[in-house]
Short mmCIF file of C-alpha atoms in Angstrom, two decimals:
data_model
loop_
_atom_site.label_atom_id
_atom_site.label_comp_id
_atom_site.label_asym_id
_atom_site.label_seq_id
_atom_site.Cartn_x
_atom_site.Cartn_y
_atom_site.Cartn_z
CA MET A 191 -108.24 130.43 83.32
CA SER A 192 -105.04 131.88 81.91
CA ILE A 193 -103.21 131.96 78.57
CA ARG A 194 -99.45 132.38 78.46
CA ARG A 195 -98.42 135.66 76.89
CA GLU A 196 -94.73 136.14 76.18
CA LYS A 197 -92.81 138.24 73.71
CA PHE A 198 -92.08 136.43 70.43
CA LYS A 199 -94.30 133.54 71.58
CA PRO A 200 -97.85 134.35 70.45
CA LEU A 201 -99.09 130.79 70.91
CA GLY A 202 -97.94 130.16 74.48
CA GLY A 203 -100.92 127.96 75.32
CA PRO A 204 -102.93 127.63 78.52
CA ASP A 205 -101.08 127.99 81.82
CA GLY A 206 -103.88 128.23 84.39
CA ALA A 207 -103.06 126.02 87.39
CA SER A 208 -105.47 124.21 89.69
CA GLY A 209 -106.77 125.53 93.00
CA GLY A 210 -105.90 124.12 96.39
CA ASN A 211 -108.06 121.74 98.38
CA GLY A 212 -109.94 122.91 101.44
CA GLY A 213 -108.79 121.95 104.91
CA ASP A 214 -110.47 119.14 106.85
CA VAL A 215 -112.02 119.51 110.29
CA ILE A 216 -110.72 116.64 112.42
CA ILE A 217 -111.72 115.77 115.99
CA ARG A 218 -108.81 114.22 117.88
CA VAL A 219 -108.52 112.86 121.43
CA ASP A 220 -105.97 114.92 123.36
CA PRO A 221 -104.87 113.73 126.83
CA GLN A 222 -104.23 117.34 127.85
CA THR A 223 -107.85 118.36 127.18
CA THR A 224 -110.30 117.71 130.02
CA THR A 225 -113.52 119.57 129.11
CA LEU A 226 -115.65 120.58 126.13
CA LEU A 227 -116.27 124.06 127.51
CA SER A 228 -114.46 125.83 124.65
CA TYR A 229 -116.93 124.43 122.12
CA HIS A 230 -119.85 125.70 124.18
CA HIS A 231 -118.54 129.26 123.94
CA SER A 232 -117.39 128.94 120.31
CA PRO A 233 -119.52 126.31 118.55
CA HIS A 234 -118.81 127.27 114.92
CA ARG A 235 -115.54 125.94 113.50
CA GLN A 236 -114.27 125.68 109.94
CA GLY A 237 -111.19 124.49 108.10
CA GLY A 238 -108.94 126.72 106.03
CA ASN A 239 -109.90 127.73 102.51
CA GLY A 240 -107.83 126.62 99.57
CA GLU A 241 -106.22 129.34 97.44
CA PRO A 242 -107.27 129.83 93.82
CA GLY A 243 -104.93 128.70 91.07
CA LYS A 244 -102.85 131.30 89.26
CA GLY A 245 -101.32 131.78 85.85
CA ASP A 246 -97.84 130.65 84.88
CA MET A 247 -98.71 127.19 86.26
CA GLN A 248 -98.77 128.30 89.91
CA PRO A 249 -101.14 126.02 91.83
CA GLY A 250 -103.11 127.32 94.80
CA ARG A 251 -102.08 126.37 98.31
CA ASN A 252 -104.18 123.84 100.22
CA GLY A 253 -106.25 125.04 103.17
CA GLU A 254 -105.05 124.31 106.69
CA THR A 255 -106.54 121.33 108.47
CA LEU A 256 -108.33 122.27 111.68
CA ILE A 257 -107.67 119.90 114.61
CA LEU A 258 -110.28 120.02 117.39
CA PRO A 259 -108.90 118.49 120.63
CA VAL A 260 -111.43 116.68 122.81
CA PRO A 261 -111.11 114.69 126.05
CA ASP A 262 -110.85 110.93 126.08
CA GLY A 263 -114.37 109.45 126.10
CA THR A 264 -116.06 112.05 123.90
CA VAL A 265 -119.02 110.77 121.90
CA VAL A 266 -119.82 112.43 118.56
CA LYS A 267 -123.51 112.42 117.59
CA ASP A 268 -125.65 114.01 114.91
CA ARG A 269 -128.70 116.15 115.57
CA ALA A 270 -130.95 113.08 115.64
CA GLY A 271 -128.84 111.45 118.39
CA ASN A 272 -127.17 108.84 116.19
CA ILE A 273 -123.62 108.05 117.26
CA LEU A 274 -121.05 108.96 114.61
CA ALA A 275 -117.89 108.19 116.57
CA ASP A 276 -116.86 107.03 120.04
CA MET A 277 -113.56 108.74 120.79
CA VAL A 278 -111.70 106.45 123.18
CA GLY A 279 -107.91 106.38 123.34
CA ALA A 280 -105.32 109.09 122.87
CA GLY A 281 -104.85 110.03 119.23
CA THR A 282 -108.22 108.70 118.04
CA GLU A 283 -109.47 110.82 115.14
CA TYR A 284 -112.76 111.46 113.38
CA VAL A 285 -113.13 113.60 110.26
CA ALA A 286 -116.13 115.75 111.10
CA ALA A 287 -116.07 117.66 107.81
CA ALA A 288 -113.94 116.85 104.77
CA GLY A 289 -112.45 119.76 102.88
CA GLY A 290 -113.60 120.61 99.39
CA MET A 291 -111.77 119.69 96.20
CA GLY A 292 -109.90 122.44 94.39
CA GLY A 293 -110.90 123.51 90.91
CA LEU A 294 -109.03 122.39 87.77
CA GLY A 295 -107.19 125.05 85.78
CA ASN A 296 -107.53 125.29 82.01
CA ALA A 297 -104.05 123.81 81.60
CA GLY A 298 -105.37 120.57 83.10
CA ILE A 299 -108.38 120.54 80.75
CA ALA A 300 -106.39 121.06 77.56
CA SER A 301 -106.33 118.20 75.06
CA GLN A 302 -105.43 117.61 71.40
CA LYS A 303 -108.87 118.82 70.31
CA ARG A 304 -109.34 121.52 72.97
CA LYS A 305 -105.89 123.11 72.94
CA ALA A 306 -106.74 126.43 74.62
CA PRO A 307 -109.82 126.10 76.86
CA GLY A 308 -111.42 129.38 77.74
CA PHE A 309 -112.71 128.14 81.09
CA ALA A 310 -111.68 126.35 84.28
CA LEU A 311 -113.54 123.89 86.46
CA LEU A 312 -114.85 125.29 89.72
CA GLY A 313 -113.94 123.83 93.08
CA VAL A 314 -116.33 121.53 94.93
CA PRO A 315 -117.47 122.92 98.31
CA GLY A 316 -116.43 121.03 101.42
CA ALA A 317 -118.71 119.09 103.73
CA GLU A 318 -120.77 120.79 106.40
CA GLN A 319 -122.70 119.22 109.26
CA ASP A 320 -124.00 119.86 112.76
CA ILE A 321 -122.66 117.55 115.45
CA VAL A 322 -123.19 117.19 119.18
CA LEU A 323 -120.23 116.44 121.47
CA GLU A 324 -120.88 114.60 124.72
CA LEU A 325 -118.24 113.68 127.26
CA LYS A 326 -118.66 110.28 128.91
CA SER A 327 -115.84 109.48 131.28
CA VAL A 328 -113.66 106.48 130.55
CA ALA A 329 -113.34 104.70 133.89
CA ASP A 330 -113.56 101.16 135.24
CA ILE A 331 -115.51 102.01 138.41
CA ALA A 332 -117.75 104.94 139.27
CA LEU A 333 -118.43 106.37 142.72
CA VAL A 334 -122.11 107.33 142.97
CA GLY A 335 -124.08 108.83 145.80
CA TYR A 336 -125.80 111.90 147.19
CA PRO A 337 -124.06 115.28 147.14
CA SER A 338 -121.59 115.72 150.03
CA ALA A 339 -121.40 111.97 150.60
CA GLY A 340 -117.60 112.16 150.48
CA LYS A 341 -116.93 110.83 146.98
CA SER A 342 -114.32 113.46 146.15
CA SER A 343 -112.56 112.91 149.47
CA LEU A 344 -112.58 109.17 148.86
CA ILE A 345 -111.00 109.37 145.41
CA ALA A 346 -108.44 111.86 146.73
CA ALA A 347 -107.49 109.41 149.48
CA MET A 348 -107.22 106.40 147.13
CA SER A 349 -105.42 108.05 144.19
CA ALA A 350 -103.29 111.01 143.22
CA ALA A 351 -106.34 112.98 142.04
CA ARG A 352 -106.95 116.26 143.83
CA PRO A 353 -110.57 117.24 143.27
CA LYS A 354 -112.22 120.21 144.91
CA VAL A 355 -113.50 119.36 148.40
CA ALA A 356 -115.88 121.64 150.33
CA ASP A 357 -118.69 121.41 152.88
CA TYR A 358 -121.58 122.30 150.55
CA PRO A 359 -123.58 120.24 148.00
CA PHE A 360 -122.62 119.95 144.34
CA THR A 361 -119.02 120.88 144.91
CA THR A 362 -118.13 118.57 142.01
CA LEU A 363 -119.69 119.64 138.71
CA ILE A 364 -117.51 117.58 136.37
CA PRO A 365 -116.20 114.03 136.92
CA ASN A 366 -112.79 113.57 138.48
CA LEU A 367 -110.71 110.61 137.38
CA GLY A 368 -108.14 108.90 139.55
CA VAL A 369 -105.87 105.92 138.95
CA VAL A 370 -105.87 103.36 141.79
CA GLN A 371 -103.25 100.61 142.25
CA SER A 372 -104.43 97.60 144.25
CA GLY A 373 -101.87 94.81 144.19
CA GLU A 374 -101.03 94.12 140.57
CA VAL A 375 -104.26 95.62 139.22
CA ARG A 376 -104.35 99.21 138.04
CA PHE A 377 -107.74 100.73 137.28
CA THR A 378 -109.45 104.08 136.90
CA VAL A 379 -112.08 105.41 139.27
CA ALA A 380 -114.52 108.21 138.37
CA ASP A 381 -115.92 110.57 140.99
CA VAL A 382 -119.38 111.25 139.53
CA PRO A 383 -121.10 114.48 140.67
CA GLY A 384 -123.82 114.03 143.27
CA LEU A 385 -127.18 112.53 142.33
CA ILE A 386 -130.57 113.37 143.81
CA PRO A 387 -134.09 111.94 143.36
CA GLY A 388 -135.31 112.77 139.85
CA ALA A 389 -131.82 112.68 138.35
CA SER A 390 -132.93 110.27 135.58
CA GLN A 391 -135.38 112.97 134.40
CA GLY A 392 -132.68 115.64 134.45
CA LYS A 393 -133.28 117.10 137.90
CA GLY A 394 -130.13 118.57 139.35
CA LEU A 395 -128.34 118.02 136.01
CA GLY A 396 -128.93 114.30 136.47
CA HIS A 397 -128.59 113.47 132.77
CA GLU A 398 -125.33 115.38 132.65
CA PHE A 399 -123.98 113.29 135.55
CA LEU A 400 -125.42 109.85 134.85
CA ARG A 401 -123.95 109.62 131.36
CA HIS A 402 -120.48 109.42 132.92
CA VAL A 403 -121.45 106.08 134.52
CA GLU A 404 -122.36 104.34 131.25
CA ARG A 405 -118.85 103.16 130.40
CA CYS A 406 -118.09 101.83 133.92
CA ALA A 407 -118.11 98.08 134.50
CA ALA A 408 -118.95 98.38 138.22
CA LEU A 409 -120.35 100.92 140.68
CA VAL A 410 -119.58 101.81 144.28
CA HIS A 411 -122.37 103.35 146.37
CA VAL A 412 -120.83 105.90 148.71
CA LEU A 413 -123.30 106.34 151.61
CA ASP A 414 -123.05 109.15 154.13
CA CYS A 415 -123.29 107.69 157.63
CA ALA A 416 -123.01 111.09 159.34
CA SER A 417 -125.56 113.11 157.41
CA LEU A 418 -126.83 116.20 159.19
CA GLU A 419 -130.24 115.98 157.51
CA SER A 420 -132.85 114.33 159.71
CA ASP A 421 -134.88 112.88 156.82
CA ARG A 422 -131.93 110.96 155.34
CA ASP A 423 -130.22 107.70 156.25
CA PRO A 424 -127.92 105.32 154.31
CA LEU A 425 -130.72 102.89 153.43
CA SER A 426 -133.06 105.53 151.98
CA ASP A 427 -130.14 107.13 150.11
CA LEU A 428 -129.27 103.76 148.56
CA GLU A 429 -132.86 103.10 147.50
CA ALA A 430 -133.17 106.55 145.93
CA ILE A 431 -129.94 106.21 143.94
CA GLU A 432 -130.83 102.66 142.83
CA ALA A 433 -134.20 103.92 141.58
CA GLU A 434 -132.49 106.62 139.50
CA LEU A 435 -130.01 104.11 138.05
CA ALA A 436 -132.89 101.82 137.07
CA ALA A 437 -134.82 104.66 135.43
CA TYR A 438 -131.87 105.87 133.35
CA ALA A 439 -131.85 104.57 129.76
CA THR A 440 -128.33 103.44 128.90
CA ASP A 441 -127.07 104.23 125.43
CA SER A 442 -127.36 101.26 123.06
CA SER A 443 -123.80 101.86 121.83
CA TYR A 444 -122.48 100.27 125.04
CA ALA A 445 -123.98 96.88 124.29
CA GLY A 446 -121.84 93.79 124.73
CA ALA A 447 -120.78 91.31 122.08
CA ASP A 448 -124.24 89.71 122.28
CA GLY A 449 -125.93 93.05 121.62
CA VAL A 450 -127.43 93.28 125.13
CA VAL A 451 -127.14 96.53 127.07
CA VAL A 452 -126.58 95.97 130.79
CA PRO A 453 -128.65 98.52 132.77
CA LEU A 454 -126.84 100.53 135.40
CA ASN A 455 -128.73 98.92 138.30
CA GLU A 456 -127.73 95.41 137.15
CA ARG A 457 -123.99 95.98 137.07
CA PRO A 458 -121.72 94.76 139.92
CA ARG A 459 -122.01 97.09 142.88
CA LEU A 460 -120.28 97.63 146.20
CA VAL A 461 -121.34 99.72 149.18
CA ALA A 462 -118.91 102.01 150.99
CA LEU A 463 -120.18 103.38 154.32
CA ASN A 464 -118.24 106.61 154.55
CA LYS A 465 -117.44 108.95 157.47
CA THR A 466 -117.15 106.15 160.02
CA ASP A 467 -114.49 108.15 161.86
CA MET A 468 -117.27 110.25 163.40
CA PRO A 469 -119.14 108.87 166.45
CA ASP A 470 -122.53 109.05 164.81
CA GLY A 471 -121.07 107.60 161.64
CA SER A 472 -119.67 104.45 163.23
CA GLU A 473 -122.94 103.79 165.06
CA MET A 474 -124.98 104.25 161.89
CA ALA A 475 -122.65 101.92 159.99
CA GLU A 476 -123.10 99.18 162.58
CA PHE A 477 -126.89 99.68 162.46
CA VAL A 478 -127.33 99.35 158.66
CA ARG A 479 -124.55 96.89 157.84
CA ALA A 480 -126.59 93.74 158.46
CA ASP A 481 -129.52 95.05 156.41
CA LEU A 482 -127.28 95.89 153.46
CA GLU A 483 -125.56 92.51 153.56
CA GLY A 484 -128.96 90.88 153.67
CA ARG A 485 -129.77 92.59 150.36
CA GLY A 486 -126.70 90.99 148.77
CA TYR A 487 -124.27 93.90 148.88
CA ARG A 488 -120.63 93.68 149.89
CA VAL A 489 -120.26 96.38 152.53
CA PHE A 490 -117.07 98.21 153.52
CA GLU A 491 -116.75 100.71 156.36
CA VAL A 492 -114.34 103.42 155.29
CA SER A 493 -113.23 106.87 156.26
CA ALA A 494 -111.69 109.13 153.64
CA LEU A 495 -110.47 111.53 156.34
CA ALA A 496 -108.87 108.90 158.60
CA ARG A 497 -107.91 106.70 155.61
CA THR A 498 -109.32 103.55 157.22
CA GLY A 499 -110.81 100.66 155.26
CA LEU A 500 -109.50 101.96 151.94
CA LYS A 501 -107.17 99.03 151.31
CA GLU A 502 -109.94 96.43 151.62
CA LEU A 503 -112.22 98.51 149.41
CA GLY A 504 -109.48 98.87 146.79
CA TYR A 505 -108.90 95.11 146.59
CA ALA A 506 -112.63 94.49 146.22
CA MET A 507 -112.81 97.03 143.41
CA ALA A 508 -109.82 95.39 141.73
CA GLU A 509 -111.62 92.01 141.79
CA LEU A 510 -114.62 93.47 139.96
CA VAL A 511 -112.38 95.14 137.39
CA THR A 512 -110.44 91.90 136.79
CA GLU A 513 -113.65 89.94 136.25
CA ALA A 514 -115.06 92.58 133.90
CA ARG A 515 -111.86 92.69 131.83
CA LYS A 516 -111.72 88.90 131.60
CA LYS A 517 -115.35 88.74 130.52
CA SER A 518 -114.91 91.44 127.90
CA THR A 519 -111.91 89.58 126.48
CA GLU A 520 -113.86 86.33 126.25
CA GLU A 521 -116.81 88.03 124.55
CA LEU A 522 -114.79 89.76 121.88
CA PRO A 523 -116.41 88.87 118.54
CA GLN A 524 -114.37 87.21 115.83
CA VAL A 525 -113.76 89.89 113.24
CA GLU A 526 -113.59 88.63 109.69
CA VAL A 527 -110.76 89.88 107.53
CA PRO A 528 -112.27 92.35 105.07
CA VAL A 529 -111.99 91.47 101.42
CA LEU A 530 -111.22 94.37 99.12
CA ARG A 531 -113.02 93.98 95.82
CA PRO A 532 -112.43 96.31 92.89
CA ARG A 533 -115.32 98.30 91.57
CA ALA A 534 -117.31 96.50 88.90
CA VAL A 535 -116.38 97.56 85.39
CA ASN A 536 -119.98 97.53 84.17
CA ARG A 537 -121.34 99.42 87.17
CA ALA A 538 -123.42 102.39 86.03
CA PRO A 539 -121.94 105.71 87.21
CA PHE A 540 -125.42 107.23 87.44
CA THR A 541 -129.12 106.42 87.68
CA ILE A 542 -132.17 108.10 86.13
CA HIS A 543 -135.56 108.23 87.87
CA ARG A 544 -138.79 109.46 86.34
CA GLU A 545 -140.89 111.76 88.54
CA GLU A 546 -143.96 113.92 88.18
CA ARG A 547 -144.04 117.64 88.96
CA ASN A 548 -147.06 119.82 88.22
CA LEU A 549 -148.47 116.99 86.09
CA GLU A 550 -145.37 117.18 83.89
CA PRO A 551 -142.67 114.51 83.58
CA LEU A 552 -139.36 115.20 85.28
CA PHE A 553 -136.23 113.05 84.96
CA ARG A 554 -133.73 113.11 87.83
CA VAL A 555 -130.11 112.12 87.19
CA GLU A 556 -128.29 110.93 90.32
CA GLY A 557 -124.70 109.81 90.64
CA GLU A 558 -121.36 110.90 92.07
CA LYS A 559 -119.86 112.00 88.77
CA PRO A 560 -122.78 113.98 87.28
CA VAL A 561 -123.45 115.80 90.54
CA ARG A 562 -119.77 116.68 90.98
CA TRP A 563 -119.48 117.82 87.37
CA VAL A 564 -122.45 120.17 87.79
CA LYS A 565 -120.82 121.75 90.85
CA GLN A 566 -117.61 122.27 88.86
CA THR A 567 -119.31 124.01 85.93
CA ASP A 568 -119.37 127.78 85.48
CA PHE A 569 -122.77 128.25 83.81
CA SER A 570 -121.94 131.82 82.81
CA ASN A 571 -119.37 130.42 80.35
CA ASP A 572 -120.78 128.79 77.21
CA GLU A 573 -117.66 126.74 76.61
CA ALA A 574 -117.79 125.35 80.15
CA VAL A 575 -121.43 124.37 79.64
CA GLY A 576 -120.48 122.68 76.38
CA TYR A 577 -117.73 120.78 78.17
CA LEU A 578 -120.32 119.56 80.70
CA ALA A 579 -122.54 118.41 77.82
CA ASP A 580 -119.59 116.48 76.35
CA ARG A 581 -118.89 114.76 79.67
CA LEU A 582 -122.52 113.79 80.23
CA ALA A 583 -122.85 112.45 76.70
CA LYS A 584 -119.64 110.46 77.08
CA ILE A 585 -120.94 108.44 80.04
CA GLY A 586 -124.28 107.82 78.29
CA VAL A 587 -126.71 110.19 80.03
CA GLU A 588 -128.42 111.12 76.76
CA ASP A 589 -128.87 107.49 75.71
CA LYS A 590 -130.35 106.59 79.09
CA LEU A 591 -132.76 109.54 78.88
CA PHE A 592 -133.96 108.24 75.50
CA LYS A 593 -134.53 104.80 76.99
CA ALA A 594 -136.35 106.28 79.99
CA GLY A 595 -138.85 107.94 77.64
CA ALA A 596 -137.61 111.52 77.76
CA LYS A 597 -138.75 113.82 74.98
CA PRO A 598 -137.33 117.15 73.79
CA GLY A 599 -138.39 119.91 76.13
CA ASP A 600 -138.83 117.66 79.18
CA ALA A 601 -137.34 118.85 82.47
CA VAL A 602 -134.14 117.13 83.59
CA VAL A 603 -132.61 117.62 87.06
CA ILE A 604 -129.06 116.66 87.97
CA GLY A 605 -128.71 116.32 91.75
CA ASP A 606 -131.17 117.01 94.53
CA ASP A 607 -133.69 119.84 94.78
CA ASP A 608 -131.44 122.03 96.96
CA ASN A 609 -128.18 121.94 94.97
CA GLY A 610 -129.28 120.44 91.67
CA VAL A 611 -129.54 122.08 88.25
CA ILE A 612 -132.72 121.87 86.19
CA PHE A 613 -132.85 122.42 82.44
CA ASP A 614 -134.99 121.61 79.41
CA TRP A 615 -133.55 118.68 77.53
CA GLU A 616 -132.60 119.20 73.88
CA PRO A 617 -131.22 115.92 72.50
CA THR A 618 -130.36 117.40 69.10
CA MET A 619 -127.37 119.30 70.49
CA ALA A 620 -124.14 117.96 69.03
CA ALA A 621 -121.24 117.26 71.35
CA GLY A 622 -117.52 117.10 70.78
CA ALA A 623 -114.52 119.36 71.19
CA GLU A 624 -113.83 119.18 67.45
CA LEU A 625 -116.88 121.42 66.89
CA LEU A 626 -115.34 124.32 68.80
CA GLY A 627 -114.60 127.21 66.47
CA SER A 628 -115.69 130.28 68.35
CA ARG A 629 -113.86 132.77 70.51
CA ARG A 630 -112.36 131.56 73.78
CA GLY A 631 -115.01 131.18 76.45
CA GLN A 632 -117.87 130.65 73.97
CA ASP A 633 -119.41 127.63 72.32
CA ASP A 634 -121.14 127.82 68.94
CA ARG A 635 -123.48 125.04 69.94
CA PHE A 636 -125.28 127.51 72.24
CA GLU A 637 -125.74 130.17 69.53
CA ASP A 638 -129.12 130.42 67.75
CA ALA A 639 -127.70 131.47 64.37
CA SER A 640 -124.86 129.83 62.50
CA ARG A 641 -122.00 131.86 61.03
CA PRO A 642 -122.97 133.18 57.53
CA THR A 643 -120.78 132.47 54.51
CA ARG A 644 -119.17 135.19 52.35
CA GLU A 645 -121.75 134.70 49.60
CA GLN A 646 -124.56 135.10 52.14
CA LYS A 647 -123.01 138.33 53.39
CA ARG A 648 -122.84 139.71 49.81
CA GLN A 649 -126.44 138.78 49.20
CA ASP A 650 -127.56 140.43 52.46
CA HIS A 651 -125.62 143.60 51.56
CA GLN A 652 -127.23 143.76 48.10
CA GLU A 653 -130.69 143.28 49.59
CA ARG A 654 -130.11 146.21 51.98
CA LYS A 655 -128.96 148.44 49.04
CA ASP A 656 -132.04 147.55 47.00
CA ALA A 657 -134.27 148.29 49.98
CA ARG A 658 -132.72 151.74 50.46
CA ALA A 659 -133.08 152.55 46.72
CA ALA A 660 -136.73 151.53 46.78
CA ALA A 661 -137.33 153.73 49.84
CA ARG A 662 -135.77 156.77 48.10
CA ALA A 663 -137.85 156.18 44.97
CA GLU A 664 -141.00 156.07 47.07
CA LEU A 665 -140.12 159.35 48.76
CA GLU A 666 -139.44 160.97 45.36
CA ARG A 667 -142.86 159.97 44.08
CA GLU A 668 -144.45 161.48 47.16
CA ARG A 669 -142.56 164.75 46.55
CA LYS A 670 -143.74 165.03 42.96
CA SER A 671 -147.31 164.46 44.08
CA GLY A 672 -147.06 167.47 46.43
CA VAL A 673 -146.46 165.78 49.77
CA TRP A 674 -142.81 166.95 50.02
CA THR A 675 -141.33 170.30 48.85
CA GLU A 676 -137.78 169.22 48.04
CA SER A 677 -136.19 166.19 46.52
CA VAL A 678 -134.57 163.54 48.59
CA ASN A 679 -131.58 163.91 46.28
CA TYR A 680 -131.36 167.66 46.99
CA LYS A 681 -127.95 167.42 48.64
CA HIS A 682 -126.58 165.43 45.73
CA GLN A 683 -127.73 167.94 43.03
CA SER A 684 -125.11 170.33 41.62
CA SER A 685 -125.41 173.98 42.66
CA PRO A 686 -125.48 176.84 40.03
CA LYS A 687 -122.05 177.95 41.23
CA ASP A 688 -120.58 174.53 40.60
CA SER A 689 -122.11 174.45 37.08
CA GLY A 690 -120.51 177.82 36.17
CA LYS A 691 -123.78 179.71 35.79
#
C-alpha cells in the first residue's frame, strides 16, 4: 500500500504495485538423470518466493520455478499410493506444486468511488503436498533370475551397457538398461537385480527389484547352469522365481486397453541357460533342456563369457517385442476429441451448507472466489475487511444466507476448518465504497459510534460545563456546613494586596 508523494503534487494518488507470483515446482524427465538418490538425501524442495510489490508502481519479481529432474520411468504417487503421474519420455513434466498468486497493490484496487485505498490484497499461498517418487525402468524385456546368474554379463555382451560385474551376490543394486539391435528391431533390455525366495514380500529388497519388471512386455529367465551351491539347480531356480512373479501384485496403472492387468507370470517368457562354456554348465544344460521344453518354454543355451548363443536369443527376444508392440497398437483406444464448453453464466460461484456445532447453527460458505478472497484479506485493516464485505455482498452471499435461514448472530464460516474464517453474521451492515469517509485504512462501518455533528459537540460541551458548575456548588455548600475549611474558589478570590488594602 503506497500513496504517491511529490512536491507540488499533494494528490498523487495510489502507486502501490502488485507482488510477484511464487515459483512452481515441476518434475521433469531428464535423460541424464539415472537415480532418485538425491531426493532421498534431500526430500524437502520448494519453489522461489515472489517479491513484494513496491511504491512508485514497481511490481515484485516472480519467484523462480524449481525444476526437479527425474529418470525416465518415474512414477509420482501421493501418500495413499494413488498414481498422480507416470513420467515416461524425455521432457515429460508434472507440476507437483503450483506457485502462489501475488498480492494486488492498492493502485490495482482503486476505482472511481475508492480513489485512494488504504490497503492492499494479500498474496495467496502456493500449493504444498507430499509425494512419493518410484523408479520403474522403461524396458521392453527384463532379465530375471537368482543373484550371480550372469544377467549383468549377458546384457554387457548383447549391448553397449557396462554394468558392474563381480563374483559375489547382489552386485547389481539398480537396474541396468541396454539397447539391443536384432535385425531391424531395436529394443531395450533391463538387467533386474537378483531375486530370491520371498522377494514378493520384500525379502532381499524384492519389492524394490520387482517393480522394475512391471513395464516390460516379456521376461527372460536367466538360469545358472554352473552354480556352486549344492542345493540349487536350474529347475528349482525357475520354480522359485516363477512363484515370486506370481505372488507379486502388479500395479493397476499398467492395465491394457481392456482394463485387464497381465500378471508377471503370464507374460511371454524365454529361458536362457547361461554359463554353458563351463564343463558342468554344458552338461547341466543338456540335462534340463528337455524338461524345460516340455513345460512350454523356448530354451536357449548361451554363454555371456564366450558370447555363444546370443544371436539366436536376440532374435527370439525381438520377436516377442514385435508382437507386443503390434498388439499394443491394435488395442489403442479411440480417444474422443474433447469439446471445450464455456462456463455457464448462471453457475453459482459459491455454495452454502447448514451445519450444527455445539447445538448451534453454523453456515459454511464454499467456493473458489470466497475462499480466495478471505486469504487475500488483511483482517487487521478495517478498510480491507469492508472491501471483503463489499465483494461478498456483490456475488449474493448475504441474500443466500437469508434464504438458508441464517439469523443475526449466527456463525458463518468461509472455507474449511483449517484455513477458514469464522465470524458472527450481522446482515444490517451496509456495503458500498461510496460510504467510505474515514481516514485511510479505516472503515466507518466497523465503528460503534457515528461521527457527531457540530451542534451535538456544542451540546456535549455545555453539559460538561454545567456538570462542573454543579460540582463546585456542592463543594461550596459542604464548606459552609463545616466539612471544608476553605472555599473552592479560594484561588480565584482577590488578595488584600491586589485590592489596595
